[in-house]
Coordinates of N, CA and C in Angstrom, one line a residue:
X1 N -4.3 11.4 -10.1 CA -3.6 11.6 -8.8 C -2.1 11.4 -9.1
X2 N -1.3 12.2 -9.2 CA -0.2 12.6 -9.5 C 1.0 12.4 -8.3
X3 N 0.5 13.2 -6.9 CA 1.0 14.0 -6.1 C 1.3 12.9 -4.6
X4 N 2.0 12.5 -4.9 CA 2.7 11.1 -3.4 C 3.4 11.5 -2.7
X5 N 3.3 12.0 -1.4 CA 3.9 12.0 -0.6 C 5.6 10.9 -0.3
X6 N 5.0 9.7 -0.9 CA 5.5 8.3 -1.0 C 5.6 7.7 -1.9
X7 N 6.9 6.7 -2.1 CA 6.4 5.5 -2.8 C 6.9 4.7 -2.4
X8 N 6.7 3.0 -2.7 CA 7.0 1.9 -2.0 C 6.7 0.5 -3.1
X9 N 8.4 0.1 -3.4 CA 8.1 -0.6 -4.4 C 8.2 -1.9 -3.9
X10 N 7.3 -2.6 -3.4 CA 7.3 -3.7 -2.6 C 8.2 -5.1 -2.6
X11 N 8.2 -5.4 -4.2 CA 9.2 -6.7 -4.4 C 10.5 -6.3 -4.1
X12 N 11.1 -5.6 -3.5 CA 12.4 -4.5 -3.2 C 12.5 -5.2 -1.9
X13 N 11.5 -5.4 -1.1 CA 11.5 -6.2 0.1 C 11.5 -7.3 0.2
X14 N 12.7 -8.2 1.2 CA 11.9 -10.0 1.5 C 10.4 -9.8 2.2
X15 N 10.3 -10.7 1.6 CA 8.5 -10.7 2.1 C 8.1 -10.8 3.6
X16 N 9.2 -10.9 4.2 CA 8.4 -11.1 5.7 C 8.5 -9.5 5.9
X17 N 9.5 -8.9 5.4 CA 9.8 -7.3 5.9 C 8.5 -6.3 5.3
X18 N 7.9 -7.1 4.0 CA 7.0 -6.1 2.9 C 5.5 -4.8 3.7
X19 N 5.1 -6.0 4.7 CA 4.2 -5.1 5.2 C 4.8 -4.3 6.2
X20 N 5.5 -4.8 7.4 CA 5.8 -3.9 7.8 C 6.3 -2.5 7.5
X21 N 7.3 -2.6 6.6 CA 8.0 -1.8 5.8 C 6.5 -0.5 5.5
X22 N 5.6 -1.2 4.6 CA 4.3 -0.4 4.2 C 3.7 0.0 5.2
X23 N 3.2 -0.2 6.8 CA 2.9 0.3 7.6 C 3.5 1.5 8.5
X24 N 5.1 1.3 8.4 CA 6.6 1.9 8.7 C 5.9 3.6 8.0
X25 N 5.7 3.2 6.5 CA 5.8 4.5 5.4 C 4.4 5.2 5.7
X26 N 3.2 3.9 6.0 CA 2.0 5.1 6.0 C 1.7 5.8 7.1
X27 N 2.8 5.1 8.5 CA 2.5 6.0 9.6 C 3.2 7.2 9.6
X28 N 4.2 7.1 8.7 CA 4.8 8.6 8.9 C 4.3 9.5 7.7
X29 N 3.5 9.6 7.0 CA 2.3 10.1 6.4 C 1.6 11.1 7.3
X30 N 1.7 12.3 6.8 CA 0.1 13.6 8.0 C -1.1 12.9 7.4
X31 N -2.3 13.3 8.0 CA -3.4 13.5 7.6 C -3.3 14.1 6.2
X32 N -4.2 13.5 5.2 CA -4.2 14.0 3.8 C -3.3 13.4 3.1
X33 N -2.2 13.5 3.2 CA -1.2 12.6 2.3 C -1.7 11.2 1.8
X34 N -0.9 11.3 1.1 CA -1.4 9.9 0.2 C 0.1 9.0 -0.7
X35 N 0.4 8.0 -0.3 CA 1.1 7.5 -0.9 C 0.9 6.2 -1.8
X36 N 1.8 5.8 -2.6 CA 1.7 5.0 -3.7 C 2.3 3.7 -3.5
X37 N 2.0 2.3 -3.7 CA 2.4 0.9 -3.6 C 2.5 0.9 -4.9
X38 N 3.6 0.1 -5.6 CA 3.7 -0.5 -6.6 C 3.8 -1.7 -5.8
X39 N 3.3 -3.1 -6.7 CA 3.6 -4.6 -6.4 C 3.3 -5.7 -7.3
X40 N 3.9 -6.9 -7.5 CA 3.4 -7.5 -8.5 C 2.7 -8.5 -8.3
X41 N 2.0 -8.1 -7.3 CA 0.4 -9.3 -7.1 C -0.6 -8.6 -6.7
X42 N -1.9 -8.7 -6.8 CA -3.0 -7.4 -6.1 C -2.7 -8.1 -4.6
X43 N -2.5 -6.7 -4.3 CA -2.3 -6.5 -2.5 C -3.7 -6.8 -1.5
X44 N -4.5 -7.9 -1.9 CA -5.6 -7.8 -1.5 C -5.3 -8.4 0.2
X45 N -4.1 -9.0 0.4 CA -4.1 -9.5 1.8 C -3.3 -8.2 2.8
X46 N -2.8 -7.4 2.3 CA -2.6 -6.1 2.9 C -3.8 -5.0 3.3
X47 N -4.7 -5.1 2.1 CA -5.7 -4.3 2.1 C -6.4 -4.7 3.7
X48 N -6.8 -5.9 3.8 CA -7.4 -6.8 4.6 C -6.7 -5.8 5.8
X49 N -5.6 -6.4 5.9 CA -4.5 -6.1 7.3 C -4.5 -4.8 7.5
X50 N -5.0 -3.6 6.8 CA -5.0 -2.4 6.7 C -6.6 -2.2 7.5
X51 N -7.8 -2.9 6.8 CA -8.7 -2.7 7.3 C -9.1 -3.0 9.1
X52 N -8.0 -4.6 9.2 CA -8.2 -4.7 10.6 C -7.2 -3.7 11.9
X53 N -6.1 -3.3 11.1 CA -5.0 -2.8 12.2 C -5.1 -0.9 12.2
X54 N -5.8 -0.7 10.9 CA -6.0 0.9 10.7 C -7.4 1.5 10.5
X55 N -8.5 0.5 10.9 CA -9.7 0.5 10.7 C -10.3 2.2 10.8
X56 N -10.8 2.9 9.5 CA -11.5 4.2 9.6 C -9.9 5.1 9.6
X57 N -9.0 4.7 9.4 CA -8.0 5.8 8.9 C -7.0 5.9 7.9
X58 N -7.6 4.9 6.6 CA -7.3 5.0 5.5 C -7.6 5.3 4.2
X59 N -7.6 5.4 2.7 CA -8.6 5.2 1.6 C -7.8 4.2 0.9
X60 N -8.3 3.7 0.0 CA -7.2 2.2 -0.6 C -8.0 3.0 -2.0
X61 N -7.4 2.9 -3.5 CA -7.8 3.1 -4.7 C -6.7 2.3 -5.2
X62 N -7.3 1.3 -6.1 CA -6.4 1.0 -7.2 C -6.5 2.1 -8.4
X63 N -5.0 2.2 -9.0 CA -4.8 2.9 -9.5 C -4.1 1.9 -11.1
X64 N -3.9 0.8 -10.6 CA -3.3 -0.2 -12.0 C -3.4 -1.6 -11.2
X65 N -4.4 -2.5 -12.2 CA -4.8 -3.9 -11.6 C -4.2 -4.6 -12.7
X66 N -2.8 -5.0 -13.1 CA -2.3 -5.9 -14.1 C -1.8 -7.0 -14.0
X67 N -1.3 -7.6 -15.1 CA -1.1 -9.0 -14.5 C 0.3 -8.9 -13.6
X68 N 1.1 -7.9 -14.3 CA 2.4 -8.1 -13.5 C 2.5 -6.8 -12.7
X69 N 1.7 -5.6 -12.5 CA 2.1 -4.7 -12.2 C 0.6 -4.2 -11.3
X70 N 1.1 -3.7 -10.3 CA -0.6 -3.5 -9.2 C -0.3 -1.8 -8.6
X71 N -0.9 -0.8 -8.6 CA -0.5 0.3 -8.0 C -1.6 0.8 -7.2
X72 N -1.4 1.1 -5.8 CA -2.6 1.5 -5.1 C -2.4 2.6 -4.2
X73 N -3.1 3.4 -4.6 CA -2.7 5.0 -3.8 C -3.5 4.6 -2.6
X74 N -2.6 4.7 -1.3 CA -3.4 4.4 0.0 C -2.8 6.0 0.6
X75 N -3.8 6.5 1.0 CA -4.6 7.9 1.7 C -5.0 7.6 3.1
X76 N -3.8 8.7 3.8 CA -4.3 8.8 5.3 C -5.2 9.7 5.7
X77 N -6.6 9.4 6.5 CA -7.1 10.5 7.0 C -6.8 11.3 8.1

């Protein structure tokens, strides 16, 4: 998966701004698009917040689970 509509390199953000910021980018996303998170922690408490606030109109794939580097193509339906 090559092709991002987006990217969004999260530590770039203070952390109270981080999700919003990421919810900001995926709503302006069409249907199909798919954008890219770089971050340096697994985003598993976003995923979460994704599942309760966007429930049934996302896809989450990690794409790199490292110690310092996390990338996750999130895909709007």
């Amino acid at each position: 998966m090559s092709e991002f509509a987006a990217k969004i390199y999260s530590p770039e953000y203070e952390p109270k701004d981080r999700h919003p910021a990421i919810f900001r980018l995926f709503d302006s996303l069409k249907s199909g698009e798919v954008m890219e998170l770089t971050n340096d922690h697994d985003p598993r408490p976003l995923h979460y917040q994704f599942m309760m606030e966007r429930e049934g109109q996302f896809t989450w794939e990690y794409l790199e689970e490292g110690r310092e580097v996390w990338r996750v193509a999130i895909g709007k339906k």
